């Protein structure tokens, strides 16, 4: 079983949590299920610096108190950022997925949470992020997302700090307002009105008015509870979306979540509350993040200074650290608070998310320093995998305990996972085989470079006549279109080219083209299998210039992104590259 798991991990490391090995002979198929638990561990010393050079024998792993054997161990320590290599200038309208500098193994998502953050704090966060990105080291891959009424991508993964700063700058003048959060003016007016009514209730005949006030307060509490439940559901759905989006990206992912406050309905805080049936959704979200190897680094957008030890009444009054004029609301009998944001619970829930996923929560004022530390620590880690001795799965939570043998270091890792239920196992077994290239083709994903190529994209000359068939597979595509000729030059390195008796080297590959709008809506697509055949006399040209092939492809005008991809199923290697078609227009002009 260990051999099967190790073989599967090396062949398909993107599966993460639940792995399946299939052995086939002419007469029967034997299907063996086995869970391989992957845990990414960040190890730091007393000074907060990542610790390199540890080995498999330096770690111990326990699950629910029982010792587990480590089946797989791999350190991930990026080489110190060096100078960007000098690249040869490319011809006009030509792009490549060959990186100028080796990218860091981890990728980083900056999530700007407008749903749970005030407009004032949003502006401050964006300013600090722009300052940090001005000094982004080479090779750090970062993507920017915004959560408002829905989740949307602002900037796809890139190592170009100029692109990242420009995308955040565009947002700086357009703070998002949560559709569920009351404005400060609305909260002030509500508080004032309730105060006046309470004063009136102290006079003659106030008993009837007091009952009216109590009924009104109950209505307001229920309304607040409903809004917070909706807010929580949107937040959990969005985190699950991010997890599914990142599943196809190998290695660790650091989700740096800038957030002002959290909804209250989370495990450990719901015992005295009603109307918050989200335990299962929380478990589902944590499992999705774990399967995608996403660690959450919440950054308190308030910049609150109180230490975690001061929560719950211990130590000094944390209200002394609140901004001037900020009150410290507490839950009422219904388990809700009537004002937002709620910094008191921000501490509790940021720590909950960080501990559950192996990240770290930040509460200080130095956003620039905190962001640098989060990315630095989350980029150097150890991957440990083990096969649980208890193979029965009925939906229970399992606790993970990882420690170093000498116990002198601090470890950050996810501390639990949830088993699949029998129903979930049946669904997983019945699921059809996945298209391995498709998840890598989503708008904004990092460029994958196992297969490397150049691509030249130009408007076709001449353009097709009106009424001509479309180039692409979206039959509903209409309106004004531009036809592009997309020419690939694929490097043979990484391809499994098999030489036949005639000396011709052959392989079948999958090639995909997808056009997206800025917010990620698919506009047109085309996926084809093509057979490569390289004759002996063509080999030298293929090695120096790449294997050429081309497609015609239609796209509408506007802010459109063309994502290209190549996949060799015989090696499970892929290459992808995203191109903003607006750059084609600019270059052509």
Coordinates of N, CA and C in Angstrom, one line a residue, residues 45-141:
X45 N 12.7 29.4 13.6 CA 13.5 29.4 14.8 C 12.9 30.5 15.7
X46 N 13.6 30.8 16.8 CA 13.2 31.8 17.8 C 13.1 33.2 17.2
X47 N 13.9 33.4 16.2 CA 13.9 34.7 15.6 C 12.9 34.9 14.5
X48 N 12.1 33.8 14.2 CA 11.1 33.8 13.2 C 11.6 33.6 11.8
X49 N 12.9 33.1 11.7 CA 13.5 32.7 10.4 C 13.2 31.3 10.0
X50 N 12.9 31.0 8.7 CA 12.7 29.7 8.3 C 14.0 28.8 8.5
X51 N 13.8 27.5 8.9 CA 14.9 26.6 9.2 C 15.1 25.7 8.1
X52 N 16.2 25.7 7.3 CA 16.4 24.8 6.3 C 17.2 23.5 6.8
X53 N 17.4 22.6 5.9 CA 18.3 21.5 6.2 C 17.7 20.3 7.1
X54 N 16.4 20.4 7.4 CA 15.9 19.3 8.2 C 15.6 18.1 7.3
X55 N 15.6 16.9 8.0 CA 15.4 15.7 7.2 C 14.2 14.9 7.7
X56 N 13.8 13.9 7.0 CA 12.6 13.1 7.4 C 12.6 12.7 8.8
X57 N 13.8 12.2 9.3 CA 13.9 11.6 10.6 C 13.8 12.7 11.7
X58 N 13.9 14.0 11.3 CA 13.8 15.1 12.3 C 12.3 15.3 12.7
X59 N 11.3 14.7 12.0 CA 9.9 15.0 12.3 C 9.2 13.7 12.8
X60 N 8.2 14.0 13.7 CA 7.3 13.0 14.1 C 5.9 13.4 13.8
X61 N 5.0 12.5 13.4 CA 3.7 12.8 13.0 C 2.7 11.9 13.8
X62 N 1.7 12.4 14.4 CA 0.7 11.7 15.1 C -0.7 12.1 14.6
X63 N -1.6 11.1 14.5 CA -2.9 11.4 14.1 C -3.9 10.8 15.2
X64 N -4.7 11.7 15.8 CA -5.5 11.3 16.9 C -4.7 10.6 18.0
X65 N -3.5 11.1 18.2 CA -2.7 10.5 19.2 C -1.9 9.3 18.9
X66 N -2.0 8.8 17.7 CA -1.3 7.6 17.2 C -0.2 7.9 16.3
X67 N 1.0 7.3 16.5 CA 2.1 7.6 15.6 C 1.9 7.1 14.2
X68 N 2.3 7.9 13.2 CA 2.1 7.6 11.8 C 3.5 7.5 11.2
X69 N 3.6 6.6 10.2 CA 4.9 6.5 9.4 C 4.8 7.5 8.3
X70 N 5.9 8.3 8.2 CA 6.0 9.2 7.1 C 6.4 8.5 5.8
X71 N 5.5 8.6 4.8 CA 5.8 7.9 3.5 C 6.6 8.7 2.5
X72 N 6.4 10.0 2.6 CA 7.0 11.0 1.6 C 7.4 12.2 2.3
X73 N 8.6 12.7 2.0 CA 9.2 13.9 2.6 C 9.9 14.7 1.5
X74 N 9.7 16.0 1.5 CA 10.3 16.8 0.5 C 10.5 18.2 1.0
X75 N 11.7 18.8 1.0 CA 11.9 20.2 1.4 C 11.6 21.1 0.2
X76 N 11.1 22.3 0.5 CA 10.8 23.3 -0.5 C 11.4 24.6 0.0
X77 N 12.7 24.8 -0.5 CA 13.3 26.0 -0.1 C 13.8 26.8 -1.3
X78 N 13.2 27.9 -1.6 CA 13.5 28.7 -2.7 C 15.0 29.2 -2.6
X79 N 15.7 29.2 -3.7 CA 17.0 29.8 -3.7 C 16.8 31.3 -3.5
X80 N 17.7 31.9 -2.8 CA 17.6 33.4 -2.6 C 17.4 34.1 -3.9
X81 N 16.5 35.1 -4.0 CA 16.2 35.8 -5.2 C 17.5 36.4 -5.8
X82 N 17.7 36.1 -7.1 CA 18.8 36.7 -7.8 C 18.4 37.7 -8.8
X83 N 19.3 38.1 -9.6 CA 19.0 39.1 -10.6 C 18.2 38.4 -11.7
X84 N 17.3 39.1 -12.3 CA 16.5 38.6 -13.4 C 17.5 38.4 -14.6
X85 N 17.4 37.2 -15.2 CA 18.2 36.9 -16.4 C 17.9 37.9 -17.5
X86 N 19.0 38.2 -18.3 CA 18.8 39.1 -19.4 C 18.2 38.2 -20.6
X87 N 17.0 38.5 -21.0 CA 16.4 37.7 -22.0 C 16.5 38.4 -23.4
X88 N 16.6 37.6 -24.4 CA 16.6 38.2 -25.8 C 15.3 38.8 -26.1
X89 N 15.3 40.0 -26.6 CA 14.0 40.7 -27.0 C 13.2 39.9 -28.0
X90 N 11.9 39.8 -27.8 CA 11.0 39.0 -28.6 C 10.5 39.9 -29.8
X91 N 10.2 39.3 -30.9 CA 9.6 40.1 -32.0 C 8.3 40.6 -31.6
X92 N 7.7 41.6 -32.3 CA 6.4 42.1 -32.0 C 5.3 41.0 -32.0
X93 N 4.4 41.1 -31.0 CA 3.3 40.2 -30.9 C 3.7 38.7 -30.5
X94 N 4.9 38.6 -30.0 CA 5.4 37.2 -29.7 C 5.6 37.2 -28.2
X95 N 5.2 36.0 -27.6 CA 5.2 35.9 -26.1 C 5.8 34.5 -25.8
X96 N 6.2 34.3 -24.6 CA 6.8 33.0 -24.2 C 6.5 32.7 -22.7
X97 N 6.3 31.4 -22.4 CA 6.1 31.0 -21.0 C 7.4 30.6 -20.3
X98 N 8.6 30.9 -21.0 CA 9.9 30.6 -20.4 C 10.2 31.8 -19.4
X99 N 10.3 31.5 -18.1 CA 10.4 32.6 -17.1 C 11.8 33.2 -17.2
X100 N 11.9 34.5 -17.0 CA 13.2 35.2 -17.0 C 14.0 34.8 -15.7
X101 N 13.3 34.4 -14.7 CA 13.9 34.0 -13.5 C 13.1 32.8 -12.9
X102 N 13.7 31.8 -12.3 CA 13.0 30.7 -11.8 C 12.0 31.1 -10.8
X103 N 10.7 30.8 -11.0 CA 9.7 31.3 -10.0 C 9.8 30.5 -8.7
X104 N 9.4 31.2 -7.6 CA 9.3 30.6 -6.3 C 8.3 29.5 -6.4
X105 N 8.6 28.4 -5.6 CA 7.7 27.2 -5.7 C 6.3 27.5 -5.2
X106 N 6.1 28.4 -4.2 CA 4.8 28.7 -3.7 C 4.2 29.8 -4.5
X107 N 2.8 29.9 -4.6 CA 2.1 31.0 -5.2 C 1.3 31.7 -4.1
X108 N 1.0 33.0 -4.3 CA 0.4 33.8 -3.3 C -0.8 34.5 -3.9
X109 N -1.9 34.4 -3.1 CA -3.1 35.1 -3.5 C -3.3 36.2 -2.5
X110 N -3.5 37.4 -3.0 CA -3.9 38.6 -2.1 C -5.4 38.7 -2.3
X111 N -6.1 38.5 -1.2 CA -7.6 38.6 -1.2 C -8.0 39.9 -0.5
X112 N -8.5 40.8 -1.2 CA -9.1 42.0 -0.7 C -10.5 41.8 -0.3
X113 N -10.9 41.7 0.9 CA -12.2 41.4 1.4 C -13.0 42.7 1.6
X114 N -13.8 43.1 0.6 CA -14.7 44.2 0.8 C -16.0 43.8 1.4
X115 N -16.3 42.6 1.4 CA -17.6 42.1 2.0 C -17.5 42.3 3.5
X116 N -16.4 42.0 4.2 CA -16.2 42.1 5.6 C -15.3 43.2 6.1
X117 N -15.1 44.2 5.3 CA -14.2 45.3 5.6 C -14.8 46.6 5.3
X118 N -14.6 47.6 6.1 CA -15.1 48.9 5.9 C -14.4 49.6 4.8
X119 N -15.0 50.6 4.1 CA -14.4 51.3 3.0 C -13.1 52.0 3.5
X120 N -13.1 52.6 4.7 CA -11.9 53.3 5.2 C -10.7 52.3 5.3
X121 N -11.0 51.1 5.8 CA -9.9 50.2 5.9 C -9.4 49.6 4.6
X122 N -10.4 49.5 3.6 CA -10.0 49.1 2.3 C -9.0 50.0 1.7
X123 N -9.2 51.3 1.8 CA -8.3 52.3 1.2 C -6.9 52.2 1.8
X124 N -6.8 52.0 3.1 CA -5.5 51.9 3.8 C -4.8 50.6 3.4
X125 N -5.5 49.5 3.3 CA -4.9 48.2 2.9 C -4.3 48.3 1.5
X126 N -5.0 48.9 0.6 CA -4.5 49.0 -0.8 C -3.3 49.9 -0.9
X127 N -3.3 50.9 -0.1 CA -2.1 51.8 -0.1 C -0.9 51.0 0.4
X128 N -1.0 50.2 1.4 CA 0.1 49.5 2.0 C 0.5 48.4 1.0
X129 N -0.4 47.7 0.3 CA -0.1 46.7 -0.6 C 0.7 47.2 -1.8
X130 N 0.4 48.4 -2.3 CA 1.1 49.0 -3.4 C 2.5 49.3 -3.0
X131 N 2.7 49.8 -1.7 CA 4.0 50.0 -1.2 C 4.9 48.8 -1.2
X132 N 4.3 47.7 -0.7 CA 5.0 46.4 -0.6 C 5.4 45.9 -2.0
X133 N 4.4 45.9 -2.9 CA 4.7 45.4 -4.3 C 5.8 46.2 -5.0
X134 N 6.0 47.4 -4.6 CA 7.1 48.2 -5.2 C 8.4 47.5 -5.0
X135 N 8.6 46.7 -4.0 CA 9.9 46.1 -3.7 C 9.7 44.5 -3.7
X136 N 8.8 44.0 -4.5 CA 8.6 42.6 -4.7 C 9.8 41.9 -5.2
X137 N 10.4 40.9 -4.6 CA 11.6 40.2 -5.1 C 11.3 39.5 -6.4
X138 N 12.3 39.3 -7.2 CA 12.0 38.5 -8.5 C 11.5 37.1 -8.2
X139 N 10.7 36.6 -9.1 CA 10.3 35.2 -9.0 C 9.1 34.9 -8.1
X140 N 8.6 35.9 -7.3 CA 7.4 35.8 -6.5 C 6.2 35.9 -7.3
X141 N 5.4 34.8 -7.3 CA 4.1 34.8 -8.1 C 3.0 35.2 -7.2

